[in-house]
XYZ file of C-alpha atoms in Angstrom:
717
model
C -54.998 33.057 24.331
C -53.904 33.330 20.761
C -51.480 36.123 21.869
C -49.721 33.584 24.401
C -49.672 30.784 21.940
C -47.989 33.054 19.105
C -45.381 34.466 22.018
C -44.733 30.947 23.182
C -44.224 29.659 19.329
C -41.955 32.719 18.718
C -39.918 31.875 21.769
C -39.533 28.211 21.094
C -38.348 28.978 17.582
C -36.032 31.640 18.712
C -34.488 29.143 21.225
C -34.131 26.226 18.508
C -32.278 28.650 16.039
C -29.984 29.529 18.791
C -29.444 25.871 20.229
C -28.475 24.994 16.581
C -26.382 27.867 16.062
C -24.324 26.902 19.183
C -23.977 23.419 18.260
C -23.134 24.152 14.793
C -19.785 25.791 16.232
C -21.374 29.632 16.167
C -20.302 29.859 19.668
C -17.407 27.501 19.665
C -15.031 29.366 21.948
C -17.617 29.438 24.624
C -18.774 26.103 24.364
C -15.032 24.772 24.594
C -14.436 26.887 27.694
C -17.433 25.452 29.215
C -16.018 21.909 28.153
C -12.678 22.669 29.905
C -14.044 24.236 32.792
C -16.088 21.279 33.321
C -13.138 19.025 32.915
C -11.158 20.756 35.483
C -14.405 20.743 37.821
C -14.303 16.875 37.335
C -10.816 16.665 38.112
C -10.799 18.810 41.180
C -13.799 16.467 42.468
C -11.442 13.375 41.799
C -8.220 14.559 43.232
C -9.971 16.872 46.376
C -10.091 15.410 49.918
C -13.909 14.866 49.903
C -14.161 15.805 53.410
C -12.653 19.126 52.919
C -14.504 19.543 49.756
C -17.777 18.888 51.443
C -17.414 21.013 54.409
C -17.400 24.058 51.830
C -19.802 23.086 49.315
C -22.596 20.139 49.273
C -22.696 20.318 45.582
C -20.528 20.794 42.339
C -22.332 21.861 39.305
C -20.889 21.484 35.503
C -21.837 23.902 32.870
C -22.232 21.388 30.040
C -25.189 19.471 29.222
C -25.863 15.705 29.240
C -27.843 13.609 26.727
C -31.391 13.492 28.769
C -32.922 11.288 26.263
C -30.870 8.578 27.887
C -33.370 9.154 30.857
C -36.538 9.484 28.761
C -38.417 6.730 30.907
C -37.654 8.479 33.932
C -38.883 11.726 32.736
C -42.181 10.462 31.550
C -42.957 8.685 35.048
C -42.253 12.123 36.572
C -44.538 13.931 33.881
C -47.225 11.366 34.464
C -46.824 11.820 38.577
C -46.832 15.707 38.351
C -50.317 15.622 36.241
C -51.682 13.024 38.756
C -50.879 15.357 41.769
C -52.198 18.456 39.729
C -55.387 16.704 39.692
C -55.760 15.620 42.856
C -53.984 18.255 44.498
C -50.661 18.410 46.422
C -51.255 19.990 49.989
C -54.213 17.381 51.053
C -52.780 14.249 49.931
C -49.613 13.400 51.950
C -50.248 9.923 52.014
C -50.184 9.993 48.051
C -47.184 12.240 48.037
C -45.388 9.618 49.903
C -46.528 6.484 47.850
C -45.838 8.727 44.425
C -42.146 9.738 45.463
C -41.503 6.144 46.823
C -42.817 4.256 43.806
C -40.676 6.761 41.586
C -37.298 5.093 43.210
C -38.404 1.646 43.192
C -39.533 1.183 39.703
C -36.314 2.833 38.025
C -32.882 1.546 39.493
C -31.389 4.985 38.178
C -33.426 7.228 40.290
C -31.546 7.844 43.751
C -34.261 10.135 45.451
C -37.471 11.722 44.808
C -39.501 14.543 46.328
C -42.359 16.284 46.107
C -42.681 19.946 47.696
C -46.406 21.512 48.335
C -45.395 25.537 48.432
C -47.523 28.266 49.836
C -48.224 30.468 46.659
C -47.955 33.904 48.856
C -45.270 33.226 51.025
C -42.961 30.812 48.992
C -42.723 28.458 52.105
C -43.222 24.834 52.253
C -46.303 23.537 53.418
C -45.302 19.981 53.435
C -42.781 17.618 51.770
C -42.493 14.139 50.899
C -38.795 13.133 50.119
C -37.551 9.425 49.598
C -34.111 8.781 49.023
C -32.259 4.951 47.980
C -30.082 3.538 50.591
C -26.556 4.097 49.889
C -25.627 0.693 49.452
C -28.482 0.232 47.144
C -29.976 -2.708 48.968
C -33.287 -2.427 50.988
C -36.541 -0.174 50.574
C -35.698 3.150 50.046
C -36.020 5.667 53.228
C -37.875 8.802 53.906
C -35.504 11.576 54.912
C -35.746 15.137 56.507
C -33.696 17.821 55.608
C -33.186 21.213 57.235
C -33.741 22.939 53.899
C -37.256 21.175 53.642
C -38.440 22.121 57.188
C -42.103 23.367 57.014
C -42.952 27.272 56.787
C -39.452 27.700 55.542
C -38.300 28.341 51.793
C -36.035 25.686 50.038
C -32.431 26.104 50.380
C -31.031 27.936 47.429
C -27.996 25.634 47.130
C -30.026 23.046 45.829
C -29.166 22.672 42.046
C -32.978 21.791 41.580
C -34.656 24.935 43.056
C -33.519 28.332 43.052
C -34.614 31.336 45.016
C -33.732 34.924 43.446
C -34.879 37.091 46.408
C -36.919 37.042 49.621
C -39.026 40.403 48.246
C -39.702 38.270 44.970
C -42.839 35.884 44.999
C -43.015 32.338 44.289
C -44.797 33.379 41.153
C -41.652 35.039 39.830
C -39.551 32.776 41.281
C -40.913 29.697 39.432
C -40.522 31.982 36.267
C -37.087 32.210 36.830
C -36.620 28.441 37.284
C -38.901 27.239 34.946
C -39.389 30.058 32.097
C -43.114 29.973 33.017
C -44.767 33.005 31.915
C -48.658 34.588 32.005
C -50.209 36.632 29.112
C -49.322 40.054 30.379
C -45.241 39.362 30.994
C -42.320 38.599 28.455
C -40.686 35.140 28.809
C -38.807 34.581 31.785
C -35.232 34.181 32.232
C -33.933 30.287 32.552
C -31.835 29.540 35.585
C -28.169 28.818 34.940
C -28.970 25.827 36.823
C -31.131 24.105 34.118
C -30.126 23.117 30.551
C -32.236 23.884 27.281
C -34.719 20.911 26.135
C -33.952 19.303 23.150
C -35.296 21.024 19.832
C -38.978 20.239 18.990
C -39.461 18.272 22.013
C -42.288 19.443 24.922
C -41.279 18.978 28.375
C -43.111 19.828 31.406
C -40.147 20.546 33.560
C -36.304 20.997 33.025
C -33.133 18.996 33.644
C -30.626 20.472 35.501
C -26.749 20.343 34.599
C -24.872 17.524 35.967
C -23.674 18.048 39.546
C -21.676 16.045 42.075
C -23.478 15.571 45.786
C -21.525 15.038 48.564
C -24.422 13.280 50.465
C -24.527 10.650 47.571
C -20.898 10.867 46.768
C -22.486 10.325 43.169
C -22.700 12.740 40.136
C -26.217 13.399 39.481
C -28.886 15.248 37.061
C -32.241 16.014 38.399
C -35.738 16.721 36.914
C -38.061 19.030 38.179
C -41.700 19.373 37.422
C -43.871 22.398 38.126
C -47.662 21.645 39.738
C -50.093 24.282 39.109
C -53.360 24.161 40.463
C -56.267 22.714 38.767
C -57.480 25.025 36.114
C -56.070 28.208 37.606
C -52.496 30.130 37.164
C -50.074 29.720 40.006
C -48.050 27.283 41.571
C -48.718 25.035 44.231
C -45.825 22.656 44.285
C -43.612 20.711 42.085
C -41.902 17.559 41.933
C -38.301 16.525 41.630
C -36.229 13.416 41.146
C -32.452 12.683 41.121
C -30.736 10.262 38.491
C -27.284 8.634 39.064
C -25.041 9.369 36.396
C -21.886 8.117 38.082
C -21.979 5.266 35.658
C -21.533 7.281 32.728
C -18.080 7.684 31.169
C -15.948 10.799 30.587
C -14.572 9.628 27.227
C -12.502 12.444 25.739
C -11.386 10.484 22.729
C -12.742 10.588 19.495
C -15.801 8.180 18.655
C -15.753 5.954 15.785
C -18.310 7.138 13.329
C -21.344 5.432 13.502
C -20.901 3.623 16.659
C -23.524 3.606 19.189
C -22.289 4.524 22.540
C -24.743 4.445 25.411
C -22.578 4.774 28.403
C -20.506 7.655 27.491
C -20.722 11.458 27.710
C -20.981 12.964 24.436
C -20.050 16.195 25.026
C -16.931 15.186 26.052
C -16.022 13.384 23.049
C -12.706 15.122 21.197
C -11.524 16.832 24.310
C -8.327 15.029 24.868
C -5.093 16.913 24.705
C -3.327 14.470 22.669
C -1.164 15.726 19.572
C -3.500 14.607 16.857
C -0.914 14.730 14.194
C 1.586 12.267 15.968
C -0.343 10.701 18.603
C -4.167 9.214 18.874
C -6.182 9.056 21.810
C -6.936 5.373 23.214
C -9.704 5.605 25.891
C -9.152 3.417 29.258
C -12.536 1.956 29.831
C -11.943 -0.091 32.684
C -10.259 2.538 34.808
C -12.398 4.119 37.807
C -15.833 2.919 36.592
C -17.727 4.304 39.487
C -16.248 8.111 39.200
C -15.583 10.627 36.716
C -11.915 11.188 35.786
C -10.377 13.624 33.492
C -7.302 12.289 31.580
C -9.034 8.668 31.404
C -7.165 7.593 28.284
C -3.710 7.330 26.917
C -1.773 9.251 23.875
C 0.002 6.467 21.819
C 2.131 7.338 18.893
C 0.284 6.918 15.541
C 1.894 4.783 12.584
C 4.949 6.413 11.427
C 5.736 8.271 14.746
C 8.109 7.653 17.627
C 8.928 8.678 21.290
C 12.059 8.499 23.134
C 9.839 8.806 26.396
C 7.573 6.127 28.096
C 7.992 4.317 24.718
C 5.281 6.252 23.086
C 2.640 5.926 25.539
C 1.688 8.830 27.475
C -0.735 8.812 30.483
C -3.849 11.019 29.620
C -3.698 12.631 33.393
C -0.191 13.806 32.935
C -1.108 15.062 29.496
C -3.969 17.135 30.966
C -1.559 18.760 33.240
C 1.017 19.340 30.662
C -1.501 20.989 28.558
C -2.708 23.484 31.477
C 0.935 24.281 32.352
C 1.272 24.895 28.494
C -1.343 27.573 28.576
C -0.775 29.061 32.004
C 2.948 29.385 31.920
C 4.030 28.481 28.426
C 6.106 25.552 29.830
C 7.192 23.343 26.804
C 6.904 20.150 28.275
C 3.630 19.237 26.173
C 5.567 19.948 22.894
C 8.730 18.174 23.633
C 7.521 15.281 25.730
C 4.196 14.135 24.849
C 4.563 15.050 20.823
C 5.972 11.926 18.812
C 8.477 12.415 16.220
C 8.427 11.425 12.492
C 9.895 8.018 11.686
C 12.463 7.978 8.884
C 10.971 7.864 5.424
C 9.125 4.720 4.491
C 8.871 3.372 8.200
C 5.612 2.233 9.224
C 6.858 1.380 12.679
C 9.988 2.639 14.581
C 11.475 3.314 17.998
C 14.063 5.561 16.955
C 15.028 7.750 13.954
C 16.987 4.687 12.449
C 16.287 4.482 8.602
C 13.752 1.861 7.410
C 14.637 1.995 3.109
C 17.487 0.940 1.703
C 19.960 3.818 0.659
C 20.458 4.184 -3.429
C 23.968 5.268 -4.104
C 23.013 7.182 -7.154
C 26.483 8.213 -8.487
C 27.402 4.495 -8.678
C 24.178 3.531 -10.506
C 24.639 6.654 -12.659
C 28.063 5.280 -13.468
C 26.391 1.718 -14.706
C 23.666 3.603 -16.793
C 25.800 5.639 -18.355
C 28.011 2.703 -19.598
C 24.734 0.842 -20.765
C 23.572 3.670 -22.769
C 26.993 4.115 -24.161
C 26.244 0.364 -25.306
C 23.283 1.114 -26.930
C 24.750 3.954 -28.863
C 27.770 1.889 -30.125
C 25.040 -0.989 -30.934
C 23.121 1.775 -33.124
C 26.587 2.824 -34.632
C 27.400 -0.728 -35.556
C 23.927 -1.294 -37.334
C 25.083 1.966 -39.334
C 28.617 0.756 -40.168
C 27.474 -2.502 -41.224
C 24.839 -0.963 -43.360
C 27.883 0.833 -44.984
C 29.762 -2.142 -45.676
C 26.941 -4.518 -46.230
C 28.753 -5.433 -49.912
C 31.687 -6.843 -48.153
C 31.907 -10.643 -48.415
C 32.382 -11.027 -44.584
C 28.852 -9.607 -43.890
C 27.280 -10.765 -47.074
C 27.723 -14.395 -46.312
C 26.164 -13.742 -43.036
C 22.812 -12.329 -43.867
C 23.002 -8.480 -42.957
C 19.339 -8.644 -42.233
C 19.638 -11.206 -39.383
C 22.879 -9.578 -38.203
C 20.545 -6.220 -37.734
C 17.970 -7.648 -36.046
C 20.224 -9.314 -33.480
C 21.670 -5.940 -32.932
C 18.340 -4.241 -32.352
C 17.855 -7.139 -29.615
C 20.902 -6.404 -27.921
C 19.962 -2.761 -27.875
C 16.868 -3.683 -26.359
C 18.520 -5.744 -23.320
C 20.912 -2.820 -22.599
C 17.688 -0.647 -21.907
C 16.869 -2.871 -19.254
C 19.056 -1.250 -17.081
C 17.457 2.217 -17.816
C 14.127 0.631 -16.728
C 15.580 -0.554 -13.435
C 17.368 2.572 -12.768
C 14.790 4.472 -10.605
C 12.738 3.562 -7.285
C 10.627 0.877 -9.098
C 7.138 1.752 -9.798
C 4.340 0.099 -11.879
C 5.846 1.679 -15.011
C 9.449 0.822 -14.436
C 8.221 -2.748 -13.928
C 6.431 -2.880 -17.094
C 9.427 -1.337 -19.044
C 11.815 -3.949 -17.248
C 9.479 -7.056 -18.376
C 9.382 -5.602 -22.089
C 13.031 -4.745 -22.253
C 14.239 -7.923 -20.680
C 12.129 -10.488 -22.646
C 11.320 -9.071 -25.797
C 15.134 -8.341 -26.362
C 16.206 -11.706 -25.241
C 13.654 -13.329 -27.720
C 14.806 -11.154 -30.768
C 18.322 -11.464 -29.947
C 18.142 -15.041 -29.435
C 16.057 -16.039 -32.080
C 17.727 -14.391 -34.798
C 21.040 -16.443 -33.965
C 19.122 -19.596 -33.480
C 17.769 -19.007 -37.300
C 21.034 -18.790 -38.641
C 22.379 -21.550 -36.624
C 19.518 -23.755 -37.339
C 19.979 -23.013 -40.996
C 23.330 -24.318 -40.781
C 22.114 -27.496 -39.005
C 19.848 -28.145 -41.953
C 22.357 -27.746 -44.596
C 25.223 -29.649 -42.627
C 22.948 -32.567 -41.936
C 21.632 -33.179 -45.556
C 23.026 -36.691 -47.100
C 22.265 -36.256 -50.578
C 24.311 -34.252 -53.329
C 21.112 -32.169 -53.812
C 21.744 -28.426 -52.047
C 19.438 -27.402 -49.683
C 18.295 -23.736 -50.246
C 16.890 -22.037 -47.338
C 16.395 -17.959 -47.979
C 16.481 -15.130 -45.637
C 12.810 -14.829 -46.754
C 11.873 -18.260 -45.507
C 13.866 -17.868 -41.875
C 11.787 -14.661 -41.568
C 8.567 -16.381 -41.679
C 9.878 -18.927 -39.192
C 11.255 -16.093 -36.882
C 7.678 -13.581 -37.045
C 5.551 -16.044 -35.116
C 7.969 -16.590 -32.461
C 8.479 -12.819 -31.750
C 4.669 -12.479 -32.050
C 3.768 -15.024 -29.504
C 6.108 -13.178 -27.228
C 4.409 -9.893 -27.952
C 1.054 -11.583 -27.367
C 2.281 -12.752 -24.159
C 3.633 -9.484 -22.682
C 0.610 -7.690 -24.107
C -1.674 -9.854 -22.224
C 0.220 -9.729 -19.231
C 0.227 -5.871 -19.208
C -3.308 -5.644 -19.560
C -4.714 -8.425 -17.300
C -2.420 -8.300 -14.607
C -0.403 -5.272 -14.485
C 3.503 -5.759 -13.459
C 3.745 -3.869 -10.154
C 6.190 -3.757 -7.081
C 6.678 -5.347 -3.822
C 8.791 -4.675 -0.817
C 11.500 -6.694 0.378
C 13.828 -6.570 3.250
C 17.674 -6.592 2.333
C 20.428 -8.053 5.019
C 20.145 -5.136 7.075
C 16.460 -5.007 7.647
C 16.306 -2.029 5.076
C 13.125 -2.448 2.755
C 13.226 -1.441 -1.029
C 10.952 -1.880 -3.969
C 11.518 -4.465 -6.619
C 9.053 -6.005 -9.426
C 6.902 -8.584 -8.257
C 7.357 -12.164 -9.491
C 4.048 -14.162 -10.283
C 3.152 -17.020 -12.241
C 3.458 -15.075 -15.425
C 7.265 -14.605 -14.722
C 7.632 -18.419 -14.007
C 5.762 -19.525 -17.208
C 7.762 -17.456 -19.251
C 11.032 -18.225 -17.717
C 10.055 -22.077 -18.364
C 9.417 -21.441 -21.940
C 12.982 -19.320 -22.390
C 14.494 -22.414 -20.698
C 13.004 -24.803 -23.131
C 14.122 -22.384 -25.917
C 17.347 -22.139 -24.507
C 17.792 -26.048 -24.646
C 16.448 -26.488 -28.016
C 19.175 -23.809 -29.032
C 21.896 -25.834 -27.363
C 20.774 -28.904 -29.065
C 21.193 -27.244 -32.696
C 24.494 -25.918 -31.561
C 25.527 -29.104 -30.804
C 24.645 -30.763 -33.825
C 26.659 -28.179 -35.926
C 29.683 -28.534 -33.750
C 31.797 -30.168 -36.612
C 30.284 -28.148 -39.436
C 32.648 -26.053 -41.337
C 31.419 -22.304 -42.168
C 33.360 -19.394 -43.778
C 34.802 -17.054 -41.297
C 34.064 -19.888 -38.549
C 30.809 -18.135 -37.953
C 28.752 -20.923 -37.172
C 31.010 -21.896 -34.135
C 31.154 -18.404 -32.834
C 27.325 -18.120 -32.991
C 27.051 -21.434 -30.897
C 29.519 -20.002 -28.410
C 27.386 -16.881 -28.178
C 24.323 -19.005 -27.566
C 26.338 -21.228 -24.935
C 27.114 -18.340 -23.021
C 23.702 -16.707 -22.906
C 22.601 -19.913 -21.293
C 25.408 -20.232 -18.796
C 25.122 -16.253 -17.991
C 21.362 -16.655 -17.209
C 21.609 -19.885 -15.313
C 24.454 -18.277 -13.049
C 22.574 -15.011 -12.352
C 19.665 -16.946 -11.117
C 21.570 -18.862 -9.063
C 23.099 -15.542 -7.686
C 19.942 -14.163 -7.226
C 18.091 -17.324 -5.498
C 20.932 -18.549 -3.363
C 23.873 -16.502 -3.048
C 22.526 -12.937 -2.786
C 18.646 -13.639 -2.251
C 18.317 -10.497 0.439
C 20.957 -8.277 -1.573
C 20.473 -4.659 -1.292
C 19.274 -2.633 -4.452
C 22.661 -1.390 -5.540
C 23.828 -5.245 -5.491
C 20.882 -6.453 -7.493
C 21.308 -3.421 -9.917
C 25.217 -4.629 -10.327
C 23.980 -8.083 -11.104
C 21.752 -6.906 -13.510
C 24.605 -4.850 -15.248
C 26.900 -7.962 -15.187
C 24.308 -10.159 -16.450
C 23.731 -7.598 -19.390
C 27.191 -7.347 -20.116
C 28.254 -10.825 -19.959
C 25.074 -11.993 -22.271
C 24.581 -9.302 -24.520
C 28.370 -7.708 -24.945
C 29.798 -10.881 -25.106
C 27.328 -11.972 -27.867
C 28.357 -8.673 -30.008
C 31.846 -9.323 -29.391
C 31.756 -13.027 -30.712
C 29.531 -12.594 -33.586
C 30.567 -9.011 -34.933
C 34.140 -8.962 -33.595
C 35.907 -11.168 -35.866
C 34.095 -9.263 -38.782
C 35.216 -5.946 -37.670
C 38.586 -6.951 -37.235
C 38.674 -8.198 -40.752
C 37.326 -5.099 -42.167
C 39.591 -3.180 -40.177
C 42.681 -5.167 -41.680
C 41.172 -4.835 -45.060
C 40.317 -8.067 -45.583
C 36.588 -7.915 -45.340
C 35.897 -8.922 -49.193
C 38.495 -11.678 -49.028
C 37.690 -15.291 -48.564
C 38.192 -17.499 -45.724
C 41.469 -19.201 -47.116
C 41.428 -21.817 -44.004
C 37.915 -22.713 -44.571
C 38.456 -23.731 -48.097
C 41.490 -25.355 -47.557
C 39.249 -27.654 -45.469
C 37.005 -28.428 -48.103
C 34.440 -25.388 -47.792
C 33.677 -23.950 -51.466
C 33.145 -20.300 -51.800
C 29.473 -21.127 -52.528
C 29.126 -22.441 -48.872
C 28.258 -20.227 -46.333
C 25.853 -19.892 -43.317
C 23.056 -19.122 -45.637
C 23.781 -22.466 -47.408
C 22.917 -21.112 -50.629
C 25.422 -18.728 -51.772
C 25.917 -15.052 -50.968
C 22.695 -13.226 -51.729
C 20.500 -15.425 -54.246
C 18.256 -12.375 -54.964
C 21.048 -10.343 -56.389
C 22.520 -10.645 -59.845
C 25.151 -13.164 -60.073
C 28.663 -12.358 -59.037
C 31.237 -13.748 -61.847
C 34.368 -13.470 -59.773
C 32.021 -15.846 -57.634
C 31.093 -18.049 -60.460
C 34.699 -18.297 -61.590
C 35.992 -19.568 -58.439
C 33.582 -22.295 -58.190
C 34.290 -23.252 -61.837
C 37.891 -23.710 -60.986
C 37.204 -25.373 -58.329
C 34.781 -27.780 -59.921
C 37.549 -28.598 -62.701
C 40.333 -29.373 -60.494
C 38.157 -31.709 -58.779
C 37.068 -33.194 -61.910
C 40.641 -33.473 -63.398
C 41.945 -35.227 -59.977
C 39.144 -37.613 -60.179
C 39.787 -38.489 -64.148
C 43.799 -38.773 -63.082
C 42.987 -41.026 -60.536
C 40.680 -43.255 -62.247
C 43.198 -43.442 -64.946
C 45.866 -44.621 -63.251
C 43.652 -47.355 -61.389
C 42.396 -48.742 -64.688
C 46.097 -48.814 -66.381
C 47.069 -50.631 -63.524
C 43.992 -53.146 -63.321
C 44.251 -54.135 -67.188
C 47.861 -54.331 -67.151
C 49.420 -57.138 -66.404
C 53.034 -56.134 -66.284
C 52.148 -53.526 -63.730
C 51.131 -54.827 -60.767
C 50.338 -52.115 -57.724
C 51.578 -53.009 -54.676
C 49.586 -54.548 -52.077
C 48.205 -52.154 -49.434
C 49.565 -49.161 -51.853
C 47.491 -45.974 -52.585
C 46.439 -47.180 -55.755
C 45.373 -50.912 -54.882
C 41.865 -51.892 -55.154
C 41.462 -52.503 -51.792
C 42.692 -49.063 -50.803
C 40.627 -47.348 -53.752
C 37.436 -49.563 -52.444
C 37.837 -48.101 -49.099
C 38.830 -44.454 -50.095
C 35.895 -44.307 -52.096
C 33.493 -45.421 -49.152
C 35.202 -43.661 -46.461
C 32.871 -41.427 -44.157
C 35.519 -38.701 -44.741
C 34.422 -38.309 -48.311
C 30.885 -36.439 -48.179
C 29.863 -37.339 -51.736
C 31.818 -40.279 -52.633
C 34.495 -39.248 -55.045
C 33.399 -35.946 -55.342
C 35.733 -35.153 -52.570
C 39.215 -33.363 -54.130
C 42.161 -35.902 -53.456
C 45.723 -35.621 -53.887
C 47.263 -35.890 -57.470
C 49.440 -38.724 -58.185
C 52.308 -36.907 -58.582
C 52.290 -35.909 -54.569
C 52.365 -39.599 -53.641
């Protein structure tokens, strides 16, 4: 007994290892061949004329197993019935056999028929048989049938899938060994019949399940479970019990299953056996087709996202695909490759029906031209900073605060760099660079110009004789917090909600990427609009102010231009070209940069450069001085450069002007007093030196500081 147990355990372990090896892919080509052969058999049964087919054969067996755990309750009932028959005996209880066989059908809807055979151990012939079968219509009580293969005294028909006879010369004992792998202590393990499948690993069954087969008499696909019934307490075989289970309701799903999805009514062995081209198509199972029969090709091959087909609108019938695949293997036909494979869409297309492009085209030569011009502007701006530093002591630059002029140029160079940021196909890093170059450049340039204009406004509006002094250092103290606020805002934006891209569609339906606009952009835009509004108000206040080299007015024009250009570009983007392509948007960005930045440089620095080139950079603006603007009055409001040593030439010029003013006022007052105290000299009523005219002249709004305003000498009357 110990030898038998050891032999059986060794055999079970070997079988388990082999099964795991097969399931793990060790014999994948054989298993795939069995699957294809079974699918072909299913196809043959489905399309064949059943009359012709069943005249030749009564059964069609497959070579792939089913998951028999689905029928565990049926197996347990059969094992229990076999144990009962073993204890009570098989040959002498015909009524008991009929009752058990009939009960197995009644108690389970999936059981089609059941049979109990009592066999003569010496001859292998049937002693008695109890065979019950469910009605074809599944209505009413099962019926007891008689079959020619079950005639008493005859051996069972070898065609039955649930029984095999190897030779007439082999006794029943060896026949059952061949069927059930039954063995005794003196023999090696028997050979399993190819009609029966392996039991699941580590599971002990009393009997064996057959491979699925088609039964012509039932017009159904069936699996059978057969259990040997040995005599009580002795070796040998007195009979066996077999029952048939209907598996026609199971579905031959050749598509891949979804991971972790429980599918109870599908044959798992066929999963993934479809013939769709996996790279370009995906398999879609048609679950509502032919529920009562097994069919090969019960699926559609549908083009995947990003692929299209010129045939059948990208939806291929699985049956046709299976046929094309068979022809491809047999004859090398190219229909499977040419017709049933989808073609890749144009780059960027998520869905398409033809090879038409989905992404907007970038005209790189055009964009490179605009970018090159912008880079040249950056280089010219840097050269202008160096040029101004070289001539910083000339009056035309000195009176305009060279430090603020340099800051303005640096801001302009930063705004030019926006064209480099938006040049490539936009991504996250490009959008970050775009936001920083655009807003930081605007803030630096506009703040520098506004600080200079604001200083003029404060100086111009003072009504006392006391001169307001605002140094460059004081203005920088006001400018730094403004730029610091912008830096904090941009930094917080970049870290907390990094600017990214979004896809938009142009007028032609082509997609391209642009930087996403959200509430960060809108909030900053509102702040910049308010900042522009304040700058426009300051420029309006100094519209009548006189300054050397007319710089206050030119800066005001530059600020007006910045506001107008930005408002126009917003209108172009939102209303005129809302769905323009990437090249049009790049062109609009270039135009905005040139109209705002280049125009600012031309207005603020153009006249200065021209004076220097003409050799007049160190000369005073005579036209401004003739309108009453002194040499000490400048855009700084305090003189040239307060931190430097006094300029003797400047002081001499200012002293001369003060002496001329004083001499004119003395002469004027002398004439007035002479006329008023001399009764012989009476001024003409309404004349220039009359008392009424003098009073009105003194209080005239044209005289900014009363009699301190220079007047014409008497000899010019």
